[in-house]
PDB file of C-alpha atoms in Angstrom:
ATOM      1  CA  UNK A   1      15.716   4.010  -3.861  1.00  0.00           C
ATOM      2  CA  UNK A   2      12.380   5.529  -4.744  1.00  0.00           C
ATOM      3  CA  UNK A   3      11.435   9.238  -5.243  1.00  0.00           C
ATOM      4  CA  UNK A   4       7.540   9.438  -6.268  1.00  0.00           C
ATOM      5  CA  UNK A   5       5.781  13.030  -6.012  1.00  0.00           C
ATOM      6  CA  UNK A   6       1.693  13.224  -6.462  1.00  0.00           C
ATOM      7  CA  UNK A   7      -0.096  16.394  -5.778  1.00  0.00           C
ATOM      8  CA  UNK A   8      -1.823  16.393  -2.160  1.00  0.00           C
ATOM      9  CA  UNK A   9      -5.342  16.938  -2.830  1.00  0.00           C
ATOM     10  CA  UNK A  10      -7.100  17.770  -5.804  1.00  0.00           C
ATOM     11  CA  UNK A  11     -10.774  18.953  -6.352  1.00  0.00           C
ATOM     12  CA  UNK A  12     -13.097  18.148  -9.002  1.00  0.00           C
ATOM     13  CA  UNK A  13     -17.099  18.359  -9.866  1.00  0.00           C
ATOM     14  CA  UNK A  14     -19.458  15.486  -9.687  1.00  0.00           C
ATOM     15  CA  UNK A  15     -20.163  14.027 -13.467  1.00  0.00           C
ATOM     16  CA  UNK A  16     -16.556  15.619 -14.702  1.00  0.00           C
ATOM     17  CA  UNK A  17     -13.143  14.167 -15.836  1.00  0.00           C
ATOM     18  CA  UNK A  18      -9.998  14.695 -13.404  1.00  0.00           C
ATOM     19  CA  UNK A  19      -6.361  13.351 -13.846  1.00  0.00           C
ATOM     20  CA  UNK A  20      -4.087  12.936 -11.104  1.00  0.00           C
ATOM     21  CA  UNK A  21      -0.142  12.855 -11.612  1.00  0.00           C
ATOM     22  CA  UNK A  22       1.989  10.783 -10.765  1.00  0.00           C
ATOM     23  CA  UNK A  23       6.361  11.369 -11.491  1.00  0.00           C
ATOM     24  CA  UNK A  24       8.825   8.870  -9.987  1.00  0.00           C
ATOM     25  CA  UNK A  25      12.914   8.479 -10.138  1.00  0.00           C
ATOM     26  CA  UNK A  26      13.998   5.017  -9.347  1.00  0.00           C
ATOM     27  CA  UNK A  27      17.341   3.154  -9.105  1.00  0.00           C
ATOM     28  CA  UNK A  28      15.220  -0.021 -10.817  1.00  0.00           C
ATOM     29  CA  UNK A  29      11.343  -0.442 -12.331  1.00  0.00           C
ATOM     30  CA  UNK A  30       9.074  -3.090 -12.369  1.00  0.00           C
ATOM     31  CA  UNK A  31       5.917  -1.558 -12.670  1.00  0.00           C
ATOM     32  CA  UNK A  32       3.707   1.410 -11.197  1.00  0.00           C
ATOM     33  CA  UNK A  33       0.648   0.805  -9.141  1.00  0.00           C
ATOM     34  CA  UNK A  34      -2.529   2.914  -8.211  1.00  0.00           C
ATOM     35  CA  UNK A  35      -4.664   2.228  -4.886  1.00  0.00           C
ATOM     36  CA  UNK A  36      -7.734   4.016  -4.048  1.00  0.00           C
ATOM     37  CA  UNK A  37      -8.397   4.345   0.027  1.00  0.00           C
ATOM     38  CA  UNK A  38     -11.543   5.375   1.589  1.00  0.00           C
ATOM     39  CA  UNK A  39     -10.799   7.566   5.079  1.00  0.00           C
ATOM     40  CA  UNK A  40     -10.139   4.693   7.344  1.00  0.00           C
ATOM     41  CA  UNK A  41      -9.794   1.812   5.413  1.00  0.00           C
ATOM     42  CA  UNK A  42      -7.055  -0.978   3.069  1.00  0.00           C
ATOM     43  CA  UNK A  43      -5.894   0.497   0.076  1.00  0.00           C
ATOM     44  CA  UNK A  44      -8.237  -1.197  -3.230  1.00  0.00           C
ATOM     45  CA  UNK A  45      -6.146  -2.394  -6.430  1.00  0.00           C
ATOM     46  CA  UNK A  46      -7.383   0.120  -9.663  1.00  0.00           C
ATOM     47  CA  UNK A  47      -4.582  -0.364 -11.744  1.00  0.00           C
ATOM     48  CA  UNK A  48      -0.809  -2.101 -12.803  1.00  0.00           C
ATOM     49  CA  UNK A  49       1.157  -0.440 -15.731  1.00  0.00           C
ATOM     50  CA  UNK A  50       4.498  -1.745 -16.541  1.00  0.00           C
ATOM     51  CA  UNK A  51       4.372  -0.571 -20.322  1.00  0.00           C
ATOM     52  CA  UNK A  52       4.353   1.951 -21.741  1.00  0.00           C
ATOM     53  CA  UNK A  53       0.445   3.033 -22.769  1.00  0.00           C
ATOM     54  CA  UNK A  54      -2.865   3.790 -21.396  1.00  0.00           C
ATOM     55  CA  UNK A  55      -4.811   0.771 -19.259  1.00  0.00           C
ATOM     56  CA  UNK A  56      -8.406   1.275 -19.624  1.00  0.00           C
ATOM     57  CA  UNK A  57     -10.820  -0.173 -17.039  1.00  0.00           C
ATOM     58  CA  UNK A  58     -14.235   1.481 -17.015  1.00  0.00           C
ATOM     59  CA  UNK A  59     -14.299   4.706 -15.540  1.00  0.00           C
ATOM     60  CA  UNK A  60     -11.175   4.221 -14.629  1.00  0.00           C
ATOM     61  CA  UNK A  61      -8.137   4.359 -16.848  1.00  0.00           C
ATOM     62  CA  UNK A  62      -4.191   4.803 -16.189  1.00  0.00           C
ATOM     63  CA  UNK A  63      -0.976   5.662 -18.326  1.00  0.00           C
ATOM     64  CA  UNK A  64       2.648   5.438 -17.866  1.00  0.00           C
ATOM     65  CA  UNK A  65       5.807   6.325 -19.772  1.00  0.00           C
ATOM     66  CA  UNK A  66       8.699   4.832 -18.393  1.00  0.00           C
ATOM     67  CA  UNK A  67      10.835   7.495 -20.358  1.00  0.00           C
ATOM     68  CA  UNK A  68       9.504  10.307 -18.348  1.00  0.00           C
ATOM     69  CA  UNK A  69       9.437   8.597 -14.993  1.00  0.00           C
ATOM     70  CA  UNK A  70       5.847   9.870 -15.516  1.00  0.00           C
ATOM     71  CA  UNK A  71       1.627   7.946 -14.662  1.00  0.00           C
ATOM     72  CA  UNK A  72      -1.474   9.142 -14.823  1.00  0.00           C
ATOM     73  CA  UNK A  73      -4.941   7.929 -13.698  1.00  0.00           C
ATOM     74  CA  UNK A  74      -8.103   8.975 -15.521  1.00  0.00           C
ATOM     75  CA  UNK A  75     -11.227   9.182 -13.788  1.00  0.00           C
ATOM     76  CA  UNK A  76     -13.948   9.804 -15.740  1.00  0.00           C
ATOM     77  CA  UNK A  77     -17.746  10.369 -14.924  1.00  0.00           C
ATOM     78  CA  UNK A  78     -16.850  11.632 -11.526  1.00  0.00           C
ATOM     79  CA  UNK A  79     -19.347   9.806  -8.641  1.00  0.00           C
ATOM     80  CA  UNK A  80     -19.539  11.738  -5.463  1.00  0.00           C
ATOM     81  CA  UNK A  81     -17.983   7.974  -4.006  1.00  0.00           C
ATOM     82  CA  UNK A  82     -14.782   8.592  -5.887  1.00  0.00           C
ATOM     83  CA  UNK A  83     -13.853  11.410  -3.032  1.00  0.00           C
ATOM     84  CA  UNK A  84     -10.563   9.522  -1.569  1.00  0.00           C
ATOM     85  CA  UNK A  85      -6.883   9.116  -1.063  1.00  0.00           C
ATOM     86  CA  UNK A  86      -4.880   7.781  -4.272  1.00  0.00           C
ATOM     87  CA  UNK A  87      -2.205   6.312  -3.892  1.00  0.00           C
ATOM     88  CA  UNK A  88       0.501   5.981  -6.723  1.00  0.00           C
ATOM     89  CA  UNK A  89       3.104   3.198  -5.633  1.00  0.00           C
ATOM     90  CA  UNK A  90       6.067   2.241  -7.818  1.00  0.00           C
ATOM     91  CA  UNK A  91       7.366  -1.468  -7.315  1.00  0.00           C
ATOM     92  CA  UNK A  92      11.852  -1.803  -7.560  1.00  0.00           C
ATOM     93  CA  UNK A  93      13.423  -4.797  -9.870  1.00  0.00           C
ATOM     94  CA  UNK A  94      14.987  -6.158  -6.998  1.00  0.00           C
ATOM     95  CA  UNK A  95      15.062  -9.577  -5.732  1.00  0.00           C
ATOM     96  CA  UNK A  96      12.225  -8.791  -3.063  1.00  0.00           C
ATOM     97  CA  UNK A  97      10.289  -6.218  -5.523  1.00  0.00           C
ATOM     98  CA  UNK A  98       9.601  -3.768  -2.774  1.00  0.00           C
ATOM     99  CA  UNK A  99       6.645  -1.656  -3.375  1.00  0.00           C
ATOM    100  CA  UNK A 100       7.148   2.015  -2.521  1.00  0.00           C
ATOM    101  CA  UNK A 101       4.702   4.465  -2.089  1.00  0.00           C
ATOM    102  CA  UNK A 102       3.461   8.116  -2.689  1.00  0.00           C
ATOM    103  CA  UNK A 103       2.042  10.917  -0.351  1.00  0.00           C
ATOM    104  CA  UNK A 104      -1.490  10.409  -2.201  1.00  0.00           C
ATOM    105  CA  UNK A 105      -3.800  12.817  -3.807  1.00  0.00           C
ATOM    106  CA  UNK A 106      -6.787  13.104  -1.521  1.00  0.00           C
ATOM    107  CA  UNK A 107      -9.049  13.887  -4.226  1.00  0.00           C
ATOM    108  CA  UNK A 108     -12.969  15.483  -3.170  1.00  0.00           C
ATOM    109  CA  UNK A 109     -15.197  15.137  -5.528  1.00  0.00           C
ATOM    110  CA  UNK A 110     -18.151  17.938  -5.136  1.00  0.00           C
ATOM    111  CA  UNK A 111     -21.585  18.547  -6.492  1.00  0.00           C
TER     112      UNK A 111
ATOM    113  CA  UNK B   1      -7.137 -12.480  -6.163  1.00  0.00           C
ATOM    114  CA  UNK B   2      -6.030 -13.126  -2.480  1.00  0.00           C
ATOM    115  CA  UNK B   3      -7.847 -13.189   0.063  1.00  0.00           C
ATOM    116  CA  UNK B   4      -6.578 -11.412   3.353  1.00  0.00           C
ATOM    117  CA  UNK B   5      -7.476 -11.459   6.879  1.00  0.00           C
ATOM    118  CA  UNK B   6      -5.860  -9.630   9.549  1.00  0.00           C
ATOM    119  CA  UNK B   7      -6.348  -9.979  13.738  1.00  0.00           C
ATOM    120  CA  UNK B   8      -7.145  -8.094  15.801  1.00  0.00           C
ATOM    121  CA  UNK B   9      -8.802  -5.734  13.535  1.00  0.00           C
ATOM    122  CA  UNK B  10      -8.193  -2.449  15.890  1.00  0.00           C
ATOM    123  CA  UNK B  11      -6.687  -2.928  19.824  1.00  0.00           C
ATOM    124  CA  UNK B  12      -6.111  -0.170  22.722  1.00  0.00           C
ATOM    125  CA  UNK B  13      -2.628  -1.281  24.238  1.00  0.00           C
ATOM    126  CA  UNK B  14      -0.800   0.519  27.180  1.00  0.00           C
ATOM    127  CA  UNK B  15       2.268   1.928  26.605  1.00  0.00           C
ATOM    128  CA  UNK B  16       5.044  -0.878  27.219  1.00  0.00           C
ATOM    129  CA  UNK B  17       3.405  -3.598  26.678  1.00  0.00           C
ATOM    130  CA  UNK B  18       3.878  -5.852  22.818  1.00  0.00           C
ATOM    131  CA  UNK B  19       0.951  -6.433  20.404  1.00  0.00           C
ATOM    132  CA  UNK B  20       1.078  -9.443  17.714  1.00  0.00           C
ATOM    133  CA  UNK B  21      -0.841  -9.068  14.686  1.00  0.00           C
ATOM    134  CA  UNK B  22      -1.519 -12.385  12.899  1.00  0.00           C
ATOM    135  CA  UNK B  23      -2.267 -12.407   8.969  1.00  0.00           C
ATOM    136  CA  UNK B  24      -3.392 -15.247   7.403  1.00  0.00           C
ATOM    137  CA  UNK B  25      -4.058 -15.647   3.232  1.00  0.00           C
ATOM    138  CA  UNK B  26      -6.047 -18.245   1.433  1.00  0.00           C
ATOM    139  CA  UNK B  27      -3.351 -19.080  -0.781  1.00  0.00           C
ATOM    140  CA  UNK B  28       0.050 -19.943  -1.168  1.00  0.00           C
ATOM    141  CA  UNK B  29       1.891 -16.350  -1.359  1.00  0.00           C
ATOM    142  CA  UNK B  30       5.779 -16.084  -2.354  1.00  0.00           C
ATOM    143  CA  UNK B  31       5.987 -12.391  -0.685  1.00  0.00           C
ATOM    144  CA  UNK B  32       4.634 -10.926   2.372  1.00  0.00           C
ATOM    145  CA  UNK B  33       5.300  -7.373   3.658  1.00  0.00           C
ATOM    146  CA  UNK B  34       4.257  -5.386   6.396  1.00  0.00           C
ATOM    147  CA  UNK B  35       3.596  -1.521   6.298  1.00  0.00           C
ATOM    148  CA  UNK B  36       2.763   1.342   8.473  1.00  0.00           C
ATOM    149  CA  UNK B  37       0.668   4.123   8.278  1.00  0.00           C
ATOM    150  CA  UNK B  38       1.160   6.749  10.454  1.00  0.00           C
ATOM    151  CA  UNK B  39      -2.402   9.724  10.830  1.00  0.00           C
ATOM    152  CA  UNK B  40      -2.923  11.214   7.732  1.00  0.00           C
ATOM    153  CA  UNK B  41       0.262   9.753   5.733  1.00  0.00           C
ATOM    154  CA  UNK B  42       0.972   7.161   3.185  1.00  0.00           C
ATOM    155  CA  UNK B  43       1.842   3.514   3.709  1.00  0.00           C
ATOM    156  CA  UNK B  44       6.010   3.050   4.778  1.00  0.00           C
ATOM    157  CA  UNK B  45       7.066  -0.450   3.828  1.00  0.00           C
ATOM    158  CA  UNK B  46       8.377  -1.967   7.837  1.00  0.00           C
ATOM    159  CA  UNK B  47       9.701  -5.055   6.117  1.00  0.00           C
ATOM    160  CA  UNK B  48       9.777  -8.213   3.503  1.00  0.00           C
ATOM    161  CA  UNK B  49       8.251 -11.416   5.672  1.00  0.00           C
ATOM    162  CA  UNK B  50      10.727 -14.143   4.237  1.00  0.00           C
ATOM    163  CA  UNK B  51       8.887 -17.830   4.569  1.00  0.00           C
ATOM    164  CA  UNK B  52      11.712 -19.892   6.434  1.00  0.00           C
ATOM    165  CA  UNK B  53      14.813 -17.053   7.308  1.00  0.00           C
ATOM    166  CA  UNK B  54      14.890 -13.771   8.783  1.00  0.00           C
ATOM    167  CA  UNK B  55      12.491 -10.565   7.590  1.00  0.00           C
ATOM    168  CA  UNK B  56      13.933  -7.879   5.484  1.00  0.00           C
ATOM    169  CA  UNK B  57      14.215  -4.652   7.339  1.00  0.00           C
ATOM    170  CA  UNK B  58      13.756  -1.358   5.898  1.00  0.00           C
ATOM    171  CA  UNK B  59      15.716   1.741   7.138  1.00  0.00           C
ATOM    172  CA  UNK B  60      14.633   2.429   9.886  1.00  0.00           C
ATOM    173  CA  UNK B  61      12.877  -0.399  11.364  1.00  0.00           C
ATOM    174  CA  UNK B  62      14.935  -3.128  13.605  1.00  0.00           C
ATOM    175  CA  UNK B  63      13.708  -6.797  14.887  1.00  0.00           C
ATOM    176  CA  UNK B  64      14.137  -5.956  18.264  1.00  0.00           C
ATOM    177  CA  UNK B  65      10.970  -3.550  17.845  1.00  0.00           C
ATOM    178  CA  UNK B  66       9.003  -4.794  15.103  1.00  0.00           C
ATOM    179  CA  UNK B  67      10.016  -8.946  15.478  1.00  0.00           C
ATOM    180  CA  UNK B  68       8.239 -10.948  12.110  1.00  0.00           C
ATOM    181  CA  UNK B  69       7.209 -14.875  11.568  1.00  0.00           C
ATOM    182  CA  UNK B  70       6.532 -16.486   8.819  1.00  0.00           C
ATOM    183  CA  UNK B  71       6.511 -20.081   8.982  1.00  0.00           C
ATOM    184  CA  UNK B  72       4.561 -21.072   5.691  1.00  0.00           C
ATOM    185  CA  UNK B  73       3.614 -19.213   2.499  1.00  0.00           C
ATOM    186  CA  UNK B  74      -0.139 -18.736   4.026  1.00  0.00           C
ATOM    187  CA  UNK B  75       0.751 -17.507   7.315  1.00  0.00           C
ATOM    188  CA  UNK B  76       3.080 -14.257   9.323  1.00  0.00           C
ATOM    189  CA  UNK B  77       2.735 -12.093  12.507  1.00  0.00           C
ATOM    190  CA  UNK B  78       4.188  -8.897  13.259  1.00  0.00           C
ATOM    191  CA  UNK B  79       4.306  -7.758  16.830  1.00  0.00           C
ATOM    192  CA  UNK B  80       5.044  -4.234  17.313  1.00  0.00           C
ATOM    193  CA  UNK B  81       7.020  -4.021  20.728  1.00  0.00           C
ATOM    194  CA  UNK B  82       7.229  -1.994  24.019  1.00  0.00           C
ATOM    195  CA  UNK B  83       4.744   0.111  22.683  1.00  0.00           C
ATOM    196  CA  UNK B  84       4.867   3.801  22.807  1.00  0.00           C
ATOM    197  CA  UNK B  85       2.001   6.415  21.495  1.00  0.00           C
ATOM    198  CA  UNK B  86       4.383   6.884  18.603  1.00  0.00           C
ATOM    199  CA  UNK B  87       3.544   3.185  17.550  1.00  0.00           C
ATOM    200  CA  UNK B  88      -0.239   5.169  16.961  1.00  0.00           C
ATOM    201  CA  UNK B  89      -0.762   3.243  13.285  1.00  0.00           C
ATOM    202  CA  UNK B  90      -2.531   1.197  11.160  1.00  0.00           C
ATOM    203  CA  UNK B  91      -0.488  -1.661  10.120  1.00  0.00           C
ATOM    204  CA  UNK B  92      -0.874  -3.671   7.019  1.00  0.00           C
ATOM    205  CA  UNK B  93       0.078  -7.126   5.770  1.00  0.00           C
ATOM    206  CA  UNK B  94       0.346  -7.244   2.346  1.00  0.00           C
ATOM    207  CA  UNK B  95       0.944 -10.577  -0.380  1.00  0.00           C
ATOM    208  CA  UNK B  96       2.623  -9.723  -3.719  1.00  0.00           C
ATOM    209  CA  UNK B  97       3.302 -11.688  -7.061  1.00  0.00           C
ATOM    210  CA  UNK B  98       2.128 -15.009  -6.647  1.00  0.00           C
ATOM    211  CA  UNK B  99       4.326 -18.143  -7.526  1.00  0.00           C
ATOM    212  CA  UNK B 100       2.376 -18.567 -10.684  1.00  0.00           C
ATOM    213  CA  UNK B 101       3.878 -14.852 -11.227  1.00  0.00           C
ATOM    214  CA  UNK B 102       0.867 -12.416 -10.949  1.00  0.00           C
ATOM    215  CA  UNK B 103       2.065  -8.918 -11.006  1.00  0.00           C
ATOM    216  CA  UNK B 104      -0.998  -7.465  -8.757  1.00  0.00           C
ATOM    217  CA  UNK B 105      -0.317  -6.572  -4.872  1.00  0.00           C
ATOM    218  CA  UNK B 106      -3.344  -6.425  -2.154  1.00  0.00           C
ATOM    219  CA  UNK B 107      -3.187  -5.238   1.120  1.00  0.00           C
ATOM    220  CA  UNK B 108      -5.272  -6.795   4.400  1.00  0.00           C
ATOM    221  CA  UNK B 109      -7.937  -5.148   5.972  1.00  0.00           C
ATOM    222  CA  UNK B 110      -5.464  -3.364   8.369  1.00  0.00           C
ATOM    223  CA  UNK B 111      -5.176  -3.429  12.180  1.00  0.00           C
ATOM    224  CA  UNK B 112      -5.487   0.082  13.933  1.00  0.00           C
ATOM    225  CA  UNK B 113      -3.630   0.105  17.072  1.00  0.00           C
ATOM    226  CA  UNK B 114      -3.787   3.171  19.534  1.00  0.00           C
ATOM    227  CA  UNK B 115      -0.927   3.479  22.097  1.00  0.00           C
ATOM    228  CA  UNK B 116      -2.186   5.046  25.385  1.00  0.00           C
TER     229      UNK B 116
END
């Protein structure tokens, strides 16, 4: 099975950098996700890792070291539209690759 | 990347009575899967929509309450049965790798049911 811990919320100023945690245990890996949701809506793609390294994507950037069980994801240049839920998900080697998620880290972004 | 439409988007049911929610994707998909999520939590995998055979249940969730279709690669329904207020969620279809092996996973738009 899956354990994946994220802090709950986090708080961070408009225009700044923040970095939201991510640490997993798993019986099998094949790749970590992150989803960004908006109060009452889907979850959006950002970002897949499944090496180890840094994925940069505008703003937006994530890391993972498999080692460590550990991800990251970067947002820089804070926008007050960034306030949201995200959601770190970690997907098993199995035959059906089940995608299991986090709590999320409702993140507010203020002025 | 897929395209994903979900009906109905949001529904009032009475307590008792079955809802189906239909998915639908614009492409062929090799994996389906349907999730929950309960007021203010994450999303809890409900099962793996096989195309042809029998979902994949996750602990937890049985057939008799949460029965699945899937008769093509495009196409599944969930019904969420003998509803109770418990059954409060918004449920999600989601399509993962595709058979040309794409890593990414995207959800539907979601269909928020509230049991009364």
């Amino acid at each position: 099975g899956q354990n994946i811990d994220q802090p709950t919320e986090m708080t961070a100023t408009e225009g700044a950098i923040v970095q939201i945690n991510c640490t997993y245990q798993t019986s099998g890996f094949n790749g970590l996700f992150w989803y960004q949701q908006h109060a009452g809506e889907a979850p959006t793609f950002l970002s897949y890792n499944v090496l180890d390294g840094l994925e940069e994507k505008g703003r937006f950037s994530s890391f993972l070291s498999r080692s460590k069980g550990y991800s990251y994801l970067l947002l820089k240049e804070l926008q007050m539209k960034d306030s949201a839920s995200y959601l770190c998900a970690v997907r098993d080697s199995g035959g059906y690759q089940k995608v299991t998620f986090g709590i999320g880290t409702k993140l507010q972004v203020i002025p | 990347s897929a395209v994903i439409s979900q009906k109905p988007s949001r529904d009032i049911c009475q307590r008792g009575t079955s809802l189906t929610i239909q998915c639908q994707v614009d492409s062929q998909v090799t994996m389906m899967f349907w999730y929950r999520q309960q007021p203010g939590q994450s999303l809890t995998l409900i099962a793996t929509a096989n195309q042809g055979s029998e979902a994949t249940y996750e602990s937890g969730f049985v057939i008799d309450k949460f029965p699945i279709s899937r008769p093509n690669l495009t196409f599944s329904t969930l019904t969420v049965s003998n509803m109770s207020p418990e059954d409060s969620s918004i449920y999600l279809c989601s399509v993962g790798p595709s058979s040309g092996g794409a890593a990414k996973q995207f959800f539907g738009p979601g269909t928020r049911l509230t049991v009364l």
